[in-house]
Amino acid sequence: MIIGVPKEIKNHEYRVGLVPDIVYELVQAGHPVFVERDAGAAIGFTDEHYALAGAHIVDHARAIFDEAQLIVKVKEPQVEECARLKSHQTLFTYLHLAPDFEQTRALLASKAKCIAYETVSDDAGRLPLLAPMSEVAGRMAVQAAAHQLEKSQGGRGVLLGGVSGVPSAKLVIIGAGVVGTNALQMAVGLGAQVTILDTSLERLRYLDALYGNRIQTLYSSQANLQRAVLMADVVIGGVLIPGAKAPKLVSEQLVKEMKAGSVLVDVAIDQGGCFETSRPTTHSEPAYRMHDVIHYCVANMPGAVARTSTLALNHATAPFIHQLANLGIDHALQVNRHLMNGLNVYQGFVTCKAVAEAQGCEYVSPGQLLH
């Protein structure tokens, strides 16, 4: 199977779909790999590295979209990439379709098969291809919050960990999943006063046992959430409903009542955001001020630490890419229900129920189409 790796073109996106080590494994298994020139150069994976691994280096993404049967990316295809997709091709990347009507329409029009990293599952019910980037984003969220709290950035002028005789910042985390627990680890390490909310008492008990009285855990009722947000210097939103739009847990009215100069970091922005006042931002302009509250809503946060993120992602995606290439797309989907869960669009049909519900369009069972 011919596999293609285009260079990412989203704002400040330096990650790459395949690293040379994985390319080498695929080539050794008999799969030609086409890599766009300089696809990984920004993070130290040069064209020479790819050539030594056996890849064909091509000068333009057009060659990738003309030749490849399986296209491996990191971020959702941009408008010009969607226009180049063809019906015989399969796209394997993050899609986050639920809040993105335009991208969904473009992928449906292409008739391509589109498998989303973020809805591929495992035997334990987890999301193994989303987890590496959620780890990165959770840890980065605390770094970003600490920076945005600085007065020069418009924040309250509070040091996250405080100093002797001066209290540390109050940091609230909504959601105790992968993002939340990684943000928690960083925030506790920096000395912040941390409160974490979730609807899973089992998860909260686990965190209580792990951190003891260094943190406060709260059941995420509406009243608890409101009280926590109002006392916070920083609120990190890390909620996730697989494949679906994120729930709006913090209303605009509540944002208006927050402390002036406090910071919201919306890690759920890829799925539409969990704060009512959130809108996607970029690494070029990562934050904006609304109701005297700083909003940090970068939609590809892990792209800022692109080398770490790329390696972590490749470790997770490699087994699935091997299976897709070795078995063929449809056969791999049929024998691996976790890959099947990742199928969001199949030759003009929406095959992810959460996406169909979010966009009010027809859902077609992927099993029905494949059979």
mmCIF file of C-alpha atoms in Angstrom:
data_model
loop_
_atom_site.group_PDB
_atom_site.id
_atom_site.type_symbol
_atom_site.label_atom_id
_atom_site.label_comp_id
_atom_site.label_asym_id
_atom_site.label_seq_id
_atom_site.Cartn_x
_atom_site.Cartn_y
_atom_site.Cartn_z
ATOM 1 C CA MET A 1 0.000 0.000 0.000
ATOM 2 C CA ILE A 2 1.338 3.432 -0.920
ATOM 3 C CA ILE A 3 1.465 5.643 2.184
ATOM 4 C CA GLY A 4 1.770 9.413 2.008
ATOM 5 C CA VAL A 5 2.929 11.945 4.599
ATOM 6 C CA PRO A 6 2.244 15.590 3.679
ATOM 7 C CA LYS A 7 3.749 18.532 5.514
ATOM 8 C CA GLU A 8 1.296 20.043 8.010
ATOM 9 C CA ILE A 9 0.043 23.472 6.971
ATOM 10 C CA LYS A 10 -2.021 24.583 9.976
ATOM 11 C CA ASN A 11 -0.753 27.684 11.799
ATOM 12 C CA HIS A 12 2.438 26.873 13.734
ATOM 13 C CA GLU A 13 1.966 23.142 13.283
ATOM 14 C CA TYR A 14 5.364 21.435 13.150
ATOM 15 C CA ARG A 15 4.394 17.857 13.968
ATOM 16 C CA VAL A 16 4.616 15.181 11.279
ATOM 17 C CA GLY A 17 2.492 12.095 10.674
ATOM 18 C CA LEU A 18 5.338 9.578 10.537
ATOM 19 C CA VAL A 19 8.883 9.701 11.919
ATOM 20 C CA PRO A 20 11.777 8.030 10.024
ATOM 21 C CA ASP A 21 11.893 4.983 12.326
ATOM 22 C CA ILE A 22 8.271 4.094 11.548
ATOM 23 C CA VAL A 23 8.806 4.827 7.851
ATOM 24 C CA TYR A 24 11.686 2.327 7.885
ATOM 25 C CA GLU A 25 9.453 -0.365 9.401
ATOM 26 C CA LEU A 26 6.739 0.236 6.791
ATOM 27 C CA VAL A 27 9.209 0.174 3.901
ATOM 28 C CA GLN A 28 10.719 -3.053 5.209
ATOM 29 C CA ALA A 29 7.196 -4.513 5.236
ATOM 30 C CA GLY A 30 6.898 -3.692 1.528
ATOM 31 C CA HIS A 31 4.921 -0.446 1.628
ATOM 32 C CA PRO A 32 6.204 2.517 -0.452
ATOM 33 C CA VAL A 33 6.168 5.708 1.624
ATOM 34 C CA PHE A 34 6.044 9.182 0.070
ATOM 35 C CA VAL A 35 7.069 12.092 2.308
ATOM 36 C CA GLU A 36 6.734 15.735 1.346
ATOM 37 C CA ARG A 37 10.010 17.653 1.391
ATOM 38 C CA ASP A 38 10.768 19.251 4.777
ATOM 39 C CA ALA A 39 7.728 17.576 6.376
ATOM 40 C CA GLY A 40 9.682 16.950 9.584
ATOM 41 C CA ALA A 41 12.591 19.339 9.177
ATOM 42 C CA ALA A 42 11.367 21.847 11.771
ATOM 43 C CA ILE A 43 11.681 19.241 14.543
ATOM 44 C CA GLY A 44 14.938 17.626 13.445
ATOM 45 C CA PHE A 45 13.677 14.882 11.108
ATOM 46 C CA THR A 46 15.446 15.836 7.889
ATOM 47 C CA ASP A 47 14.804 14.675 4.336
ATOM 48 C CA GLU A 48 18.076 12.748 4.566
ATOM 49 C CA HIS A 49 16.734 10.832 7.581
ATOM 50 C CA TYR A 50 13.610 9.907 5.629
ATOM 51 C CA ALA A 51 15.584 8.964 2.514
ATOM 52 C CA LEU A 52 17.844 6.700 4.569
ATOM 53 C CA ALA A 53 14.695 5.082 5.984
ATOM 54 C CA GLY A 54 13.622 4.306 2.415
ATOM 55 C CA ALA A 55 11.051 7.050 1.810
ATOM 56 C CA HIS A 56 10.495 8.762 -1.528
ATOM 57 C CA ILE A 57 10.895 12.513 -1.007
ATOM 58 C CA VAL A 58 8.457 14.557 -3.107
ATOM 59 C CA ASP A 59 8.524 18.296 -3.650
ATOM 60 C CA HIS A 60 4.851 19.106 -3.193
ATOM 61 C CA ALA A 61 1.836 17.805 -1.286
ATOM 62 C CA ARG A 62 0.096 17.408 -4.641
ATOM 63 C CA ALA A 63 2.201 14.332 -5.321
ATOM 64 C CA ILE A 64 1.116 12.828 -1.978
ATOM 65 C CA PHE A 65 -2.564 13.357 -2.733
ATOM 66 C CA ASP A 66 -2.114 12.055 -6.290
ATOM 67 C CA GLU A 67 -0.279 8.838 -5.408
ATOM 68 C CA ALA A 68 -1.014 7.724 -1.844
ATOM 69 C CA GLN A 69 -3.684 5.222 -0.867
ATOM 70 C CA LEU A 70 -3.284 5.911 2.868
ATOM 71 C CA ILE A 71 -2.545 9.489 3.930
ATOM 72 C CA VAL A 72 -1.190 9.900 7.455
ATOM 73 C CA LYS A 73 -1.358 13.353 9.041
ATOM 74 C CA VAL A 74 -1.557 14.944 12.475
ATOM 75 C CA LYS A 75 -4.123 17.745 12.302
ATOM 76 C CA GLU A 76 -7.435 17.921 10.488
ATOM 77 C CA PRO A 77 -7.121 18.555 6.740
ATOM 78 C CA GLN A 78 -7.277 22.189 5.771
ATOM 79 C CA VAL A 79 -9.560 23.396 2.962
ATOM 80 C CA GLU A 80 -7.037 22.858 0.173
ATOM 81 C CA GLU A 81 -6.198 19.380 1.497
ATOM 82 C CA CYS A 82 -9.849 18.336 1.614
ATOM 83 C CA ALA A 83 -10.191 19.432 -2.012
ATOM 84 C CA ARG A 84 -7.335 17.106 -3.026
ATOM 85 C CA LEU A 85 -8.700 13.970 -1.345
ATOM 86 C CA LYS A 86 -10.076 11.271 -3.658
ATOM 87 C CA SER A 87 -12.573 8.461 -3.251
ATOM 88 C CA HIS A 88 -9.966 5.677 -3.303
ATOM 89 C CA GLN A 89 -7.960 7.242 -0.466
ATOM 90 C CA THR A 90 -8.031 6.820 3.287
ATOM 91 C CA LEU A 91 -7.125 9.657 5.642
ATOM 92 C CA PHE A 92 -5.801 8.809 9.105
ATOM 93 C CA THR A 93 -5.451 11.842 11.374
ATOM 94 C CA TYR A 94 -7.149 13.904 14.094
ATOM 95 C CA LEU A 95 -10.454 15.195 12.718
ATOM 96 C CA HIS A 96 -12.581 16.617 15.589
ATOM 97 C CA LEU A 97 -15.574 16.835 13.278
ATOM 98 C CA ALA A 98 -18.414 17.420 15.747
ATOM 99 C CA PRO A 99 -18.157 21.248 15.833
ATOM 100 C CA ASP A 100 -16.742 21.574 12.295
ATOM 101 C CA PHE A 101 -19.551 21.556 9.721
ATOM 102 C CA GLU A 102 -17.355 22.858 6.892
ATOM 103 C CA GLN A 103 -14.742 20.128 7.236
ATOM 104 C CA THR A 104 -17.408 17.431 7.498
ATOM 105 C CA ARG A 105 -19.070 18.603 4.280
ATOM 106 C CA ALA A 106 -15.725 18.686 2.479
ATOM 107 C CA LEU A 107 -14.786 15.165 3.595
ATOM 108 C CA LEU A 108 -18.202 13.819 2.620
ATOM 109 C CA ALA A 109 -17.837 15.440 -0.813
ATOM 110 C CA SER A 110 -14.415 13.841 -1.300
ATOM 111 C CA LYS A 111 -15.903 10.322 -0.875
ATOM 112 C CA ALA A 112 -12.714 9.363 0.977
ATOM 113 C CA LYS A 113 -12.542 7.085 4.006
ATOM 114 C CA CYS A 114 -11.592 9.111 7.066
ATOM 115 C CA ILE A 115 -10.429 7.543 10.327
ATOM 116 C CA ALA A 116 -10.103 9.889 13.321
ATOM 117 C CA TYR A 117 -7.376 9.283 15.876
ATOM 118 C CA GLU A 118 -9.578 10.707 18.610
ATOM 119 C CA THR A 119 -12.285 8.029 18.377
ATOM 120 C CA VAL A 120 -10.107 4.917 17.953
ATOM 121 C CA SER A 121 -10.643 2.857 21.116
ATOM 122 C CA ASP A 122 -9.013 0.009 23.038
ATOM 123 C CA ASP A 123 -10.177 -2.982 25.087
ATOM 124 C CA ALA A 124 -10.398 -0.898 28.259
ATOM 125 C CA GLY A 125 -12.688 1.674 26.624
ATOM 126 C CA ARG A 126 -9.945 4.296 26.452
ATOM 127 C CA LEU A 127 -8.837 6.433 23.503
ATOM 128 C CA PRO A 128 -5.213 5.367 22.928
ATOM 129 C CA LEU A 129 -4.469 7.765 20.057
ATOM 130 C CA LEU A 130 -5.931 10.767 21.840
ATOM 131 C CA ALA A 131 -4.205 9.998 25.144
ATOM 132 C CA PRO A 132 -0.624 11.021 24.157
ATOM 133 C CA MET A 133 -1.732 14.465 23.010
ATOM 134 C CA SER A 134 -4.050 14.816 25.992
ATOM 135 C CA GLU A 135 -1.058 14.165 28.256
ATOM 136 C CA VAL A 136 0.911 16.872 26.484
ATOM 137 C CA ALA A 137 -1.999 19.332 26.409
ATOM 138 C CA GLY A 138 -2.781 18.792 30.107
ATOM 139 C CA ARG A 139 0.785 19.550 31.112
ATOM 140 C CA MET A 140 1.056 22.482 28.717
ATOM 141 C CA ALA A 141 -2.199 23.948 30.030
ATOM 142 C CA VAL A 142 -0.547 24.692 33.365
ATOM 143 C CA GLN A 143 2.494 26.248 31.676
ATOM 144 C CA ALA A 144 0.224 28.406 29.521
ATOM 145 C CA ALA A 145 -1.864 29.450 32.518
ATOM 146 C CA ALA A 146 1.194 30.429 34.530
ATOM 147 C CA HIS A 147 2.373 32.649 31.658
ATOM 148 C CA GLN A 148 -1.035 34.243 31.065
ATOM 149 C CA LEU A 149 -1.333 35.085 34.784
ATOM 150 C CA GLU A 150 1.632 37.441 34.401
ATOM 151 C CA LYS A 151 0.652 41.112 34.475
ATOM 152 C CA SER A 152 2.465 41.749 31.181
ATOM 153 C CA GLN A 153 0.046 39.286 29.558
ATOM 154 C CA GLY A 154 -2.985 40.983 31.112
ATOM 155 C CA GLY A 155 -3.329 38.526 33.988
ATOM 156 C CA ARG A 156 -3.731 39.116 37.719
ATOM 157 C CA GLY A 157 0.012 39.260 38.300
ATOM 158 C CA VAL A 158 -0.022 36.125 40.450
ATOM 159 C CA LEU A 159 2.803 33.579 40.639
ATOM 160 C CA LEU A 160 1.257 30.137 40.313
ATOM 161 C CA GLY A 161 3.252 28.616 43.159
ATOM 162 C CA GLY A 162 3.468 31.710 45.350
ATOM 163 C CA VAL A 163 6.503 32.410 47.573
ATOM 164 C CA SER A 164 7.224 32.338 51.295
ATOM 165 C CA GLY A 165 4.554 34.334 53.101
ATOM 166 C CA VAL A 166 2.441 34.817 49.962
ATOM 167 C CA PRO A 167 -0.300 32.359 48.961
ATOM 168 C CA SER A 168 -0.086 30.423 45.713
ATOM 169 C CA ALA A 169 -2.682 30.715 42.954
ATOM 170 C CA LYS A 170 -6.002 28.880 43.121
ATOM 171 C CA LEU A 171 -6.226 26.561 40.118
ATOM 172 C CA VAL A 172 -9.390 24.656 39.187
ATOM 173 C CA ILE A 173 -9.447 21.710 36.782
ATOM 174 C CA ILE A 174 -12.738 20.587 35.240
ATOM 175 C CA GLY A 175 -12.517 16.930 34.282
ATOM 176 C CA ALA A 176 -10.303 14.241 35.809
ATOM 177 C CA GLY A 177 -9.498 12.361 32.611
ATOM 178 C CA VAL A 178 -6.108 12.261 30.893
ATOM 179 C CA VAL A 179 -5.959 16.043 30.398
ATOM 180 C CA GLY A 180 -7.094 16.777 33.942
ATOM 181 C CA THR A 181 -4.775 14.358 35.705
ATOM 182 C CA ASN A 182 -1.754 15.558 33.748
ATOM 183 C CA ALA A 183 -2.650 19.179 34.480
ATOM 184 C CA LEU A 184 -3.063 18.173 38.127
ATOM 185 C CA GLN A 185 0.389 16.615 38.239
ATOM 186 C CA MET A 186 2.004 19.773 36.884
ATOM 187 C CA ALA A 187 -0.020 22.162 39.054
ATOM 188 C CA VAL A 188 0.723 20.268 42.260
ATOM 189 C CA GLY A 189 4.400 20.138 41.338
ATOM 190 C CA LEU A 190 4.457 23.913 40.924
ATOM 191 C CA GLY A 191 2.777 24.459 44.285
ATOM 192 C CA ALA A 192 -0.631 25.775 43.208
ATOM 193 C CA GLN A 193 -3.748 25.296 45.343
ATOM 194 C CA VAL A 194 -5.572 22.773 43.155
ATOM 195 C CA THR A 195 -9.233 21.777 43.026
ATOM 196 C CA ILE A 196 -10.311 19.131 40.522
ATOM 197 C CA LEU A 197 -13.924 18.332 39.614
ATOM 198 C CA ASP A 198 -15.428 15.279 37.965
ATOM 199 C CA THR A 199 -18.696 13.342 37.949
ATOM 200 C CA SER A 200 -16.900 10.050 38.610
ATOM 201 C CA LEU A 201 -16.583 9.452 42.345
ATOM 202 C CA GLU A 202 -14.338 6.473 41.620
ATOM 203 C CA ARG A 203 -11.911 8.729 39.776
ATOM 204 C CA LEU A 204 -11.997 11.328 42.558
ATOM 205 C CA ARG A 205 -11.315 8.644 45.182
ATOM 206 C CA TYR A 206 -8.296 7.509 43.181
ATOM 207 C CA LEU A 207 -6.898 11.058 43.036
ATOM 208 C CA ASP A 208 -7.607 11.572 46.750
ATOM 209 C CA ALA A 209 -5.644 8.425 47.556
ATOM 210 C CA LEU A 210 -2.800 9.522 45.284
ATOM 211 C CA TYR A 211 -2.442 13.154 46.372
ATOM 212 C CA GLY A 212 -4.041 13.260 49.822
ATOM 213 C CA ASN A 213 -4.497 16.700 51.325
ATOM 214 C CA ARG A 214 -2.339 18.368 48.651
ATOM 215 C CA ILE A 215 -5.466 18.731 46.484
ATOM 216 C CA GLN A 216 -9.218 19.163 46.872
ATOM 217 C CA THR A 217 -11.571 16.928 44.914
ATOM 218 C CA LEU A 218 -15.162 17.966 44.240
ATOM 219 C CA TYR A 219 -18.097 16.220 42.633
ATOM 220 C CA SER A 220 -18.938 18.258 39.554
ATOM 221 C CA SER A 221 -22.411 19.494 40.426
ATOM 222 C CA GLN A 222 -23.515 22.822 39.020
ATOM 223 C CA ALA A 223 -23.267 24.502 42.435
ATOM 224 C CA ASN A 224 -19.775 23.123 43.169
ATOM 225 C CA LEU A 225 -18.587 24.111 39.716
ATOM 226 C CA GLN A 226 -19.846 27.681 40.070
ATOM 227 C CA ARG A 227 -18.283 28.155 43.503
ATOM 228 C CA ALA A 228 -14.952 26.755 42.347
ATOM 229 C CA VAL A 229 -14.821 28.907 39.211
ATOM 230 C CA LEU A 230 -15.613 32.111 41.097
ATOM 231 C CA MET A 231 -12.762 31.639 43.563
ATOM 232 C CA ALA A 232 -10.227 30.573 40.916
ATOM 233 C CA ASP A 233 -7.261 32.415 39.486
ATOM 234 C CA VAL A 234 -7.036 29.761 36.745
ATOM 235 C CA VAL A 235 -9.646 27.364 35.333
ATOM 236 C CA ILE A 236 -8.552 24.544 33.020
ATOM 237 C CA GLY A 237 -11.277 22.810 31.011
ATOM 238 C CA GLY A 238 -10.441 19.225 30.117
ATOM 239 C CA VAL A 239 -13.817 17.556 29.573
ATOM 240 C CA LEU A 240 -14.346 15.071 26.747
ATOM 241 C CA ILE A 241 -17.251 13.165 25.252
ATOM 242 C CA PRO A 242 -15.638 10.926 22.581
ATOM 243 C CA GLY A 243 -16.385 12.249 19.107
ATOM 244 C CA ALA A 244 -19.041 14.691 20.337
ATOM 245 C CA LYS A 245 -19.103 18.426 20.989
ATOM 246 C CA ALA A 246 -17.823 19.399 24.422
ATOM 247 C CA PRO A 247 -20.550 20.453 26.876
ATOM 248 C CA LYS A 248 -20.643 24.154 27.756
ATOM 249 C CA LEU A 249 -20.034 23.900 31.489
ATOM 250 C CA VAL A 250 -19.102 27.517 32.240
ATOM 251 C CA SER A 251 -21.650 30.088 31.085
ATOM 252 C CA GLU A 252 -20.878 33.573 29.853
ATOM 253 C CA GLN A 253 -22.634 34.996 32.913
ATOM 254 C CA LEU A 254 -20.301 33.005 35.176
ATOM 255 C CA VAL A 255 -17.276 34.268 33.253
ATOM 256 C CA LYS A 256 -18.491 37.836 33.818
ATOM 257 C CA GLU A 257 -18.443 37.188 37.571
ATOM 258 C CA MET A 258 -14.892 35.781 37.686
ATOM 259 C CA LYS A 259 -11.948 37.706 39.117
ATOM 260 C CA ALA A 260 -10.520 40.345 36.787
ATOM 261 C CA GLY A 261 -7.345 39.052 35.159
ATOM 262 C CA SER A 262 -8.089 35.407 35.887
ATOM 263 C CA VAL A 263 -7.287 32.837 33.184
ATOM 264 C CA LEU A 264 -9.346 30.228 31.327
ATOM 265 C CA VAL A 265 -7.482 27.490 29.429
ATOM 266 C CA ASP A 266 -9.874 25.536 27.216
ATOM 267 C CA VAL A 267 -8.197 22.249 26.261
ATOM 268 C CA ALA A 268 -11.557 21.046 24.890
ATOM 269 C CA ILE A 269 -11.521 23.711 22.168
ATOM 270 C CA ASP A 270 -10.905 21.110 19.424
ATOM 271 C CA GLN A 271 -14.370 19.765 20.223
ATOM 272 C CA GLY A 272 -15.979 23.198 20.447
ATOM 273 C CA GLY A 273 -14.802 24.208 23.928
ATOM 274 C CA CYS A 274 -16.344 23.829 27.381
ATOM 275 C CA PHE A 275 -16.587 27.559 28.176
ATOM 276 C CA GLU A 276 -19.407 29.504 26.548
ATOM 277 C CA THR A 277 -17.043 32.375 25.755
ATOM 278 C CA SER A 278 -14.381 30.204 24.079
ATOM 279 C CA ARG A 279 -13.352 30.524 20.452
ATOM 280 C CA PRO A 280 -10.343 28.862 18.779
ATOM 281 C CA THR A 281 -7.041 30.720 18.821
ATOM 282 C CA THR A 282 -3.617 30.011 17.318
ATOM 283 C CA HIS A 283 -0.059 29.895 18.559
ATOM 284 C CA SER A 284 0.476 33.257 16.795
ATOM 285 C CA GLU A 285 -2.322 34.879 18.822
ATOM 286 C CA PRO A 286 -2.982 32.393 21.630
ATOM 287 C CA ALA A 287 -5.128 34.465 23.992
ATOM 288 C CA TYR A 288 -7.818 37.110 24.050
ATOM 289 C CA ARG A 289 -9.587 39.063 26.772
ATOM 290 C CA MET A 290 -13.353 38.865 27.272
ATOM 291 C CA HIS A 291 -15.227 40.209 30.314
ATOM 292 C CA ASP A 292 -11.810 41.014 31.829
ATOM 293 C CA VAL A 293 -10.865 37.305 31.781
ATOM 294 C CA ILE A 294 -7.953 35.943 29.730
ATOM 295 C CA HIS A 295 -8.980 33.089 27.394
ATOM 296 C CA TYR A 296 -6.277 30.704 26.117
ATOM 297 C CA CYS A 297 -7.924 28.478 23.494
ATOM 298 C CA VAL A 298 -5.198 27.218 21.151
ATOM 299 C CA ALA A 299 -6.640 24.354 19.131
ATOM 300 C CA ASN A 300 -3.336 22.543 18.575
ATOM 301 C CA MET A 301 -1.549 23.104 21.869
ATOM 302 C CA PRO A 302 0.808 20.086 21.554
ATOM 303 C CA GLY A 303 2.141 21.588 18.324
ATOM 304 C CA ALA A 304 4.217 23.957 20.449
ATOM 305 C CA VAL A 305 6.309 21.012 21.646
ATOM 306 C CA ALA A 306 6.185 19.335 18.280
ATOM 307 C CA ARG A 307 9.088 16.907 18.599
ATOM 308 C CA THR A 308 7.882 15.439 21.903
ATOM 309 C CA SER A 309 4.313 15.298 20.594
ATOM 310 C CA THR A 310 5.265 13.672 17.297
ATOM 311 C CA LEU A 311 7.252 10.904 18.956
ATOM 312 C CA ALA A 312 4.502 10.237 21.503
ATOM 313 C CA LEU A 313 1.841 10.129 18.790
ATOM 314 C CA ASN A 314 3.847 7.831 16.507
ATOM 315 C CA HIS A 315 4.371 5.337 19.308
ATOM 316 C CA ALA A 316 0.587 5.080 19.574
ATOM 317 C CA THR A 317 -0.411 5.173 15.894
ATOM 318 C CA ALA A 318 2.249 2.839 14.453
ATOM 319 C CA PRO A 319 0.480 -0.500 15.202
ATOM 320 C CA PHE A 320 -2.739 0.761 13.604
ATOM 321 C CA ILE A 321 -0.924 2.074 10.519
ATOM 322 C CA HIS A 322 0.820 -1.275 10.087
ATOM 323 C CA GLN A 323 -2.517 -3.071 10.316
ATOM 324 C CA LEU A 324 -4.224 -0.769 7.809
ATOM 325 C CA ALA A 325 -1.349 -1.185 5.349
ATOM 326 C CA ASN A 326 -0.858 -4.924 5.804
ATOM 327 C CA LEU A 327 -4.511 -5.993 5.747
ATOM 328 C CA GLY A 328 -6.011 -3.315 3.529
ATOM 329 C CA ILE A 329 -8.351 -0.634 4.810
ATOM 330 C CA ASP A 330 -11.693 -2.409 4.750
ATOM 331 C CA HIS A 331 -10.361 -5.721 6.069
ATOM 332 C CA ALA A 332 -8.490 -3.953 8.894
ATOM 333 C CA LEU A 333 -11.672 -2.117 9.852
ATOM 334 C CA GLN A 334 -13.661 -5.341 9.841
ATOM 335 C CA VAL A 335 -11.249 -7.309 12.037
ATOM 336 C CA ASN A 336 -10.378 -4.475 14.438
ATOM 337 C CA ARG A 337 -13.448 -2.983 16.114
ATOM 338 C CA HIS A 338 -11.271 -0.289 17.683
ATOM 339 C CA LEU A 339 -10.237 0.977 14.251
ATOM 340 C CA MET A 340 -13.894 0.722 13.220
ATOM 341 C CA ASN A 341 -14.745 3.060 16.117
ATOM 342 C CA GLY A 342 -12.304 5.525 14.576
ATOM 343 C CA LEU A 343 -14.125 5.587 11.238
ATOM 344 C CA ASN A 344 -15.955 8.926 11.060
ATOM 345 C CA VAL A 345 -16.613 9.284 7.333
ATOM 346 C CA TYR A 346 -16.863 6.537 4.713
ATOM 347 C CA GLN A 347 -17.324 7.373 1.028
ATOM 348 C CA GLY A 348 -19.921 10.080 1.516
ATOM 349 C CA PHE A 349 -21.540 8.879 4.753
ATOM 350 C CA VAL A 350 -21.101 9.957 8.381
ATOM 351 C CA THR A 351 -20.237 6.794 10.319
ATOM 352 C CA CYS A 352 -19.705 8.267 13.800
ATOM 353 C CA LYS A 353 -22.954 8.586 15.749
ATOM 354 C CA ALA A 354 -21.673 11.434 17.948
ATOM 355 C CA VAL A 355 -20.719 13.507 14.895
ATOM 356 C CA ALA A 356 -24.073 12.846 13.216
ATOM 357 C CA GLU A 357 -25.961 13.879 16.351
ATOM 358 C CA ALA A 358 -23.859 17.032 16.804
ATOM 359 C CA GLN A 359 -24.476 18.116 13.216
ATOM 360 C CA GLY A 360 -28.029 16.891 12.787
ATOM 361 C CA CYS A 361 -27.167 14.698 9.810
ATOM 362 C CA GLU A 362 -27.821 11.083 8.898
ATOM 363 C CA TYR A 363 -25.777 8.397 10.642
ATOM 364 C CA VAL A 364 -24.959 5.186 8.809
ATOM 365 C CA SER A 365 -23.477 2.230 10.665
ATOM 366 C CA PRO A 366 -19.951 1.549 9.388
ATOM 367 C CA GLY A 367 -20.551 -2.174 9.677
ATOM 368 C CA GLN A 368 -23.511 -1.846 7.321
ATOM 369 C CA LEU A 369 -21.379 -0.070 4.704
ATOM 370 C CA LEU A 370 -18.442 -2.459 4.976
ATOM 371 C CA HIS A 371 -20.633 -5.510 4.572
#
